[in-house]
Coordinates of C-alpha atoms and ligand atoms in Angstrom, one line a residue:
M1 CA -41.6 24.5 54.8
I2 CA -40.1 27.8 53.7
Q3 CA -36.5 26.9 54.1
I4 CA -33.8 29.3 55.4
A5 CA -31.6 28.4 52.5
Q6 CA -32.0 26.6 49.2
P7 CA -29.6 26.3 46.3
F8 CA -30.7 27.9 43.0
F9 CA -29.7 25.5 40.2
G10 CA -30.8 25.1 36.6
E11 CA -30.0 23.0 33.6
E12 CA -26.8 25.0 33.1
E13 CA -25.2 23.5 36.2
E14 CA -26.3 20.0 35.3
K15 CA -24.8 20.3 31.8
A16 CA -21.6 21.7 33.2
V17 CA -21.1 18.8 35.6
C18 CA -21.8 16.3 32.8
A19 CA -19.2 18.0 30.6
V20 CA -16.6 17.6 33.3
L21 CA -17.4 13.9 33.9
R22 CA -17.2 13.2 30.1
S23 CA -13.9 15.1 29.8
G24 CA -12.2 12.8 32.4
M25 CA -10.3 15.8 33.8
L26 CA -11.6 16.0 37.4
V27 CA -9.1 18.5 39.0
N28 CA -7.2 21.6 38.0
G29 CA -8.8 21.8 34.5
P30 CA -10.2 24.6 32.3
F31 CA -13.3 25.2 34.5
T32 CA -11.2 25.9 37.5
R33 CA -8.9 28.3 35.6
E34 CA -11.9 30.1 34.1
F35 CA -13.8 30.3 37.4
E36 CA -10.7 31.7 39.2
E37 CA -10.3 34.4 36.5
R38 CA -13.9 35.3 36.6
I39 CA -13.9 35.8 40.4
A40 CA -10.7 37.8 40.3
C41 CA -12.4 40.1 37.7
L42 CA -15.7 40.3 39.6
V43 CA -14.0 41.2 42.9
G44 CA -11.3 43.4 41.4
R45 CA -8.2 41.5 42.4
K46 CA -5.2 40.2 40.4
Y47 CA -5.2 36.7 41.8
C48 CA -7.9 34.1 42.8
I49 CA -7.4 30.6 44.0
A50 CA -10.3 28.1 44.2
L51 CA -10.2 25.8 47.2
S52 CA -12.2 23.0 48.8
S53 CA -14.0 25.2 51.4
G54 CA -14.2 28.6 53.0
T55 CA -12.5 27.2 56.0
A56 CA -9.6 25.9 53.8
A57 CA -9.4 29.3 52.2
L58 CA -9.2 31.0 55.6
H59 CA -6.5 28.6 56.8
T60 CA -4.5 29.1 53.6
A61 CA -4.9 32.9 53.8
L62 CA -3.7 33.0 57.4
H63 CA -0.7 30.7 56.6
A64 CA 0.2 32.7 53.4
A65 CA 0.0 35.9 55.5
G66 CA 2.6 34.4 57.9
I67 CA 0.4 33.9 61.0
S68 CA 2.3 31.6 63.2
S69 CA 3.1 30.8 66.9
G70 CA 2.8 34.0 69.0
S71 CA 0.9 36.0 66.4
E72 CA -2.1 37.9 67.7
V73 CA -4.9 38.2 65.3
I74 CA -7.7 40.7 65.9
T75 CA -11.2 39.5 64.9
S76 CA -14.9 39.5 65.7
P77 CA -16.5 37.3 68.4
F78 CA -19.8 37.3 66.4
S79 CA -19.1 35.0 63.5
F80 CA -19.1 31.4 62.4
I81 CA -16.6 29.3 64.4
A82 CA -14.3 28.7 61.3
T83 CA -13.0 32.3 61.6
A84 CA -11.4 31.6 65.0
N85 CA -10.5 28.0 64.3
A86 CA -8.4 29.0 61.3
I87 CA -6.4 31.4 63.5
L88 CA -5.9 28.6 66.1
F89 CA -4.8 26.2 63.4
C90 CA -2.0 28.6 62.5
N91 CA -1.0 28.7 66.2
G92 CA -2.2 32.3 66.3
K93 CA -4.1 33.8 69.2
P94 CA -7.6 35.3 68.4
I95 CA -7.9 38.7 70.0
F96 CA -11.6 39.5 70.0
V97 CA -13.0 43.0 69.6
D98 CA -16.7 43.6 70.2
I99 CA -19.2 44.4 67.3
E100 CA -21.5 47.3 66.4
Q101 CA -25.0 46.5 67.5
E102 CA -26.6 47.9 64.3
N103 CA -24.5 46.0 61.7
Y104 CA -23.0 43.1 63.6
T105 CA -19.6 43.9 62.2
I106 CA -16.4 44.6 64.2
D107 CA -16.5 48.0 66.0
Y108 CA -13.4 49.7 64.4
K109 CA -13.3 52.2 67.3
L110 CA -12.4 49.4 69.7
I111 CA -9.6 47.9 67.6
E112 CA -6.7 50.2 68.4
S113 CA -6.7 49.6 72.2
K114 CA -6.2 45.8 71.4
I115 CA -3.1 46.3 69.3
T116 CA 0.2 45.0 70.9
P117 CA 3.7 44.4 69.5
Q118 CA 2.5 40.8 68.8
T119 CA -0.4 41.8 66.7
K120 CA 0.1 40.6 63.1
A121 CA -3.2 40.9 61.4
I122 CA -6.9 41.9 61.5
V123 CA -9.5 39.4 60.3
T124 CA -12.7 41.2 59.7
V125 CA -16.0 39.4 59.1
D126 CA -18.4 40.8 56.5
L127 CA -21.3 39.2 58.4
F128 CA -24.7 38.4 56.9
G129 CA -23.8 40.0 53.5
Q130 CA -22.7 43.5 54.7
S131 CA -19.3 45.1 54.4
C132 CA -17.3 46.3 57.5
D133 CA -16.1 49.9 57.7
Y134 CA -13.1 49.5 55.4
T135 CA -12.1 53.2 55.1
E136 CA -11.3 53.2 58.9
I137 CA -10.1 49.6 59.2
E138 CA -7.6 49.9 56.2
A139 CA -6.2 53.1 57.7
L140 CA -5.8 51.5 61.1
A141 CA -4.0 48.4 59.5
K142 CA -1.7 50.7 57.5
K143 CA -0.9 52.9 60.5
H144 CA 0.1 49.9 62.7
N145 CA 1.6 47.8 59.8
L146 CA -0.9 45.0 60.2
L147 CA -2.2 42.7 57.5
L148 CA -5.9 42.9 56.7
I149 CA -7.6 39.7 55.9
T150 CA -11.4 39.7 55.3
D151 CA -13.6 36.8 56.0
S152 CA -16.1 37.7 53.3
C153 CA -17.5 34.1 53.2
Q154 CA -21.1 35.4 53.4
S155 CA -20.7 38.4 51.2
L156 CA -19.6 37.7 47.6
G157 CA -20.9 40.6 45.5
A158 CA -21.4 43.0 48.5
K159 CA -19.9 46.4 48.0
Q160 CA -18.7 49.5 50.0
N161 CA -18.5 52.7 48.0
S162 CA -18.7 50.7 44.7
K163 CA -15.7 48.4 45.7
C164 CA -16.4 44.7 46.2
V165 CA -15.7 43.1 49.6
G166 CA -12.7 40.9 49.2
S167 CA -10.8 43.7 47.5
F168 CA -10.0 45.5 50.8
G169 CA -6.7 44.8 52.6
E170 CA -4.2 42.1 51.5
L171 CA -6.5 39.1 51.3
G172 CA -10.1 38.2 50.9
V173 CA -11.8 34.9 51.5
F174 CA -15.2 33.6 50.3
S175 CA -17.2 30.4 50.8
L176 CA -19.3 28.5 48.3
Y177 CA -21.0 26.2 50.9
A178 CA -24.5 24.9 50.2
T179 CA -26.3 27.7 52.0
K180 CA -24.2 30.6 50.7
N181 CA -25.6 33.1 48.1
I182 CA -23.9 31.1 45.3
T183 CA -22.8 27.5 45.9
C184 CA -21.2 24.3 44.5
G185 CA -21.9 22.3 47.7
E186 CA -18.5 22.9 49.3
G187 CA -16.0 25.4 48.1
G188 CA -13.9 28.4 48.9
L189 CA -12.0 31.3 47.3
L190 CA -9.0 33.3 48.2
V191 CA -8.3 36.6 46.5
T192 CA -5.3 38.9 46.7
D193 CA -3.2 41.4 44.6
D194 CA 0.1 40.3 46.3
E195 CA 2.3 38.0 44.2
Q196 CA 4.2 36.6 47.1
I197 CA 1.0 35.8 49.1
E198 CA -0.5 34.2 46.0
K199 CA 2.6 32.0 45.6
R200 CA 2.7 30.9 49.2
A201 CA -1.1 30.2 49.1
R202 CA -0.8 28.1 45.9
E203 CA 2.0 26.1 47.4
F204 CA 0.2 25.5 50.8
Y205 CA -3.0 24.3 49.3
N206 CA -1.2 21.8 47.2
Q207 CA 1.0 19.9 49.7
G208 CA 3.6 22.7 49.9
Q209 CA 4.8 21.8 46.4
E210 CA 6.8 24.4 44.5
I211 CA 4.7 25.8 41.6
G212 CA 5.4 23.8 38.4
K213 CA 7.9 21.5 40.1
K214 CA 6.5 18.0 40.8
Y215 CA 7.6 16.5 44.1
S216 CA 9.6 19.5 45.1
Y217 CA 8.2 20.3 48.6
T218 CA 9.7 23.5 50.2
D219 CA 7.2 23.9 53.0
L220 CA 4.4 22.2 55.0
G221 CA 1.2 22.0 53.0
L222 CA -2.2 20.3 52.7
N223 CA -4.6 19.2 50.0
Y224 CA -7.2 22.0 49.8
R225 CA -7.8 21.9 46.0
M226 CA -11.3 22.3 44.6
T227 CA -12.5 19.7 42.1
E228 CA -13.3 20.5 38.5
M229 CA -17.0 19.5 39.1
Q230 CA -17.3 22.1 41.8
A231 CA -15.6 24.7 39.6
A232 CA -18.0 23.9 36.7
I233 CA -21.1 24.4 38.9
A234 CA -19.6 27.5 40.6
L235 CA -18.8 29.0 37.2
E236 CA -22.5 28.7 36.2
Q237 CA -23.5 30.1 39.6
V238 CA -21.4 33.2 39.4
K239 CA -23.0 34.1 36.0
K240 CA -26.3 34.4 38.0
I241 CA -24.9 36.2 41.1
D242 CA -26.2 39.7 40.2
W243 CA -29.7 38.4 39.7
I244 CA -29.5 36.3 42.9
N245 CA -28.3 39.2 45.0
K246 CA -30.8 41.5 43.5
K247 CA -33.6 39.1 44.3
R248 CA -32.3 38.8 47.9
R249 CA -32.3 42.6 48.3
A250 CA -35.8 42.9 46.8
N251 CA -37.1 40.2 49.2
A252 CA -35.4 41.9 52.1
E253 CA -36.9 45.2 51.2
L254 CA -40.4 43.8 51.0
L255 CA -40.1 42.0 54.3
S256 CA -38.7 45.2 56.0
Q257 CA -41.6 47.2 54.6
L258 CA -44.1 44.7 56.1
L259 CA -42.3 44.2 59.4
S260 CA -41.8 47.9 60.0
K261 CA -45.5 48.1 61.0
I262 CA -44.9 45.8 64.0
K263 CA -43.5 47.3 67.2
N264 CA -40.6 45.8 69.1
I265 CA -38.9 44.3 66.1
H266 CA -35.4 45.6 65.1
L267 CA -34.9 45.5 61.4
P268 CA -31.6 44.9 59.6
A269 CA -29.8 48.1 58.6
E270 CA -27.8 48.9 55.5
K271 CA -24.8 51.2 56.2
D272 CA -24.3 54.3 54.1
G273 CA -22.4 53.5 51.0
N274 CA -22.9 49.7 51.3
T275 CA -24.6 47.3 49.0
H276 CA -25.8 44.6 51.4
V277 CA -26.3 41.2 49.7
F278 CA -28.5 39.7 52.5
H279 CA -26.9 36.3 53.0
Q280 CA -29.0 36.5 56.1
Y281 CA -32.0 38.7 56.8
T282 CA -31.6 39.1 60.6
I283 CA -34.0 40.9 62.9
R284 CA -33.7 41.3 66.7
V285 CA -36.5 40.8 69.2
N286 CA -36.7 40.8 73.0
S287 CA -34.5 37.9 74.3
Q288 CA -37.4 36.7 76.6
I289 CA -39.6 35.8 73.6
R290 CA -36.9 35.0 71.0
D291 CA -36.9 31.2 71.2
T292 CA -40.7 31.0 71.5
L293 CA -41.0 33.1 68.3
V294 CA -38.6 30.7 66.5
T295 CA -40.6 27.7 67.6
Y296 CA -43.9 29.4 66.6
L297 CA -42.6 30.2 63.1
Q298 CA -41.3 26.7 62.7
E299 CA -44.7 25.3 63.5
K300 CA -46.1 27.6 60.9
G301 CA -43.7 26.1 58.3
I302 CA -41.1 28.9 58.4
E303 CA -37.6 27.9 59.0
A304 CA -36.4 30.8 61.2
S305 CA -32.9 30.2 62.4
I306 CA -30.4 31.7 64.9
F307 CA -27.0 32.9 63.6
Y308 CA -25.4 32.7 66.0
P309 CA -26.6 31.5 69.4
K310 CA -23.3 32.0 71.2
P311 CA -20.4 34.4 70.6
L312 CA -17.1 32.6 69.8
H313 CA -15.3 33.6 73.0
L314 CA -17.7 31.5 75.1
Y315 CA -16.9 28.2 73.4
S316 CA -14.7 26.0 75.6
H317 CA -11.6 25.9 73.4
L318 CA -11.6 29.7 73.1
K319 CA -12.5 30.3 76.7
K320 CA -9.3 28.5 77.6
I321 CA -7.4 31.5 76.2
G322 CA -8.8 33.5 79.1
Y323 CA -12.1 34.9 77.9
V324 CA -15.1 35.1 80.2
K325 CA -18.8 36.1 80.0
G326 CA -19.1 39.8 80.0
D327 CA -16.0 40.4 77.8
F328 CA -18.0 41.4 74.7
P329 CA -21.4 42.7 75.9
V330 CA -22.8 43.6 72.4
A331 CA -22.0 40.3 70.9
E332 CA -23.4 38.5 73.9
K333 CA -26.6 40.6 73.9
V334 CA -27.3 40.2 70.2
S335 CA -26.7 36.5 70.3
Q336 CA -29.8 36.3 72.6
E337 CA -31.9 38.5 70.3
V338 CA -31.2 37.6 66.7
I339 CA -33.5 35.6 64.3
S340 CA -32.8 35.1 60.6
L341 CA -35.7 34.8 58.3
P342 CA -35.8 33.2 54.8
I343 CA -35.4 35.6 51.9
H344 CA -33.4 33.5 49.3
P345 CA -34.4 33.8 45.6
L346 CA -36.9 30.9 45.8
V347 CA -38.9 32.7 48.5
S348 CA -41.9 34.3 46.7
D349 CA -43.7 37.6 47.5
N350 CA -46.6 35.5 48.9
D351 CA -44.1 33.7 51.2
I352 CA -42.8 37.0 52.4
I353 CA -46.3 38.3 53.1
Y354 CA -47.0 35.0 54.9
I355 CA -43.9 35.3 57.1
A356 CA -44.8 38.9 58.1
T357 CA -48.4 37.9 58.8
C358 CA -47.3 35.0 61.1
I359 CA -45.0 37.3 63.0
R360 CA -47.8 39.9 63.4
E361 CA -50.2 37.2 64.7
F362 CA -47.6 36.0 67.2
Y363 CA -47.3 39.5 68.7
E364 CA -51.1 39.9 68.7
K365 CA -51.5 36.7 70.6
M366 CA -49.0 37.7 73.3
Ligands
PLP401 C1 -19.5 29.8 55.8 C2 -18.5 30.5 56.6 C3 -17.2 30.1 56.8 C4 -16.7 28.7 56.4 O1 -17.0 28.4 55.1 P1 -17.1 26.8 54.7 O2 -17.1 26.9 53.2 O3 -18.3 26.3 55.4 O4 -15.9 26.1 55.2 C5 -16.3 30.9 57.5 N1 -16.7 32.1 57.9 C6 -18.0 32.6 57.8 C7 -18.3 33.9 58.3 C8 -18.9 31.8 57.1 O5 -20.2 32.2 57.0

């Protein structure tokens, strides 16, 4: 089976984990500090906090940004459920704004009409490895005095106009989950330049304990710390990120070249000024044949997958807010048409040729 995702580990990661186990220091040690510094430097931020998951990082970011009961938070309905759930856990109200069909990112032209006196923040999603339109979105956030938090869980290393995603707005969040471009099984990151936000986040992720003062709890908190084993693996992974993202881009380019010869397939686009890191390589096909094509490819040993089969506003706990079918026509349409194909670094040129051949054969048989 050509899997949709596969971690890319070597001896370096094995050695790093063993070093932690032998050291006896399993949390908050030198690997965690070095990893945090390295990410801050890579993304171009002053501060980085390593957490137990991307979801934990989102929750912590929203809490540190002051999202609370009554806060409206503008976000995309075409994302992983964690984006909306983190807003709900802070007692905020997700206010969805439809996406751009070409890039699957929030349509910045539709944001302003959704801003009310209750709006506190915008949570953008750099979906599939591509940056949102930050020139416009940062300007909008500034004009309306809103915090900008980016769910960049899928996009570590992606850029817009030479700036890394995660460096736009007040806060950026990444995930190191097993399927992400670099991974340590589970893991998350929060990055910011704001000293106050960093302080609130560091307290929240460690039981609300004041920094450097044991058993002094000044606020509600949780345990969202990353382990030293995770940090040691992630530190080795981040050393390989340029190579991994380059390989993904090269695989995507080859696949696009081969698929461009087939009619009726919509290929992924890279926006002007963007460096897409292809967490997912996502095509669109006619909704009538989409599921048949996915099954066909799976029978051929290709793990084609659907990200995401349903926009967030149509899940029951979000529908309750008052959303109905038809509210976000672009997100609803693309959720019926998308298919993601394997392009991770362990997918070979021959695999890519095989994937393209199978898709061509499927259309010839129709
Ligand atoms: C992976 C992901 C998350 C959640 O990250 P976890 O590490 O799985 O908790 C949130 N948002 C998006 C867009 C993601 O892709």
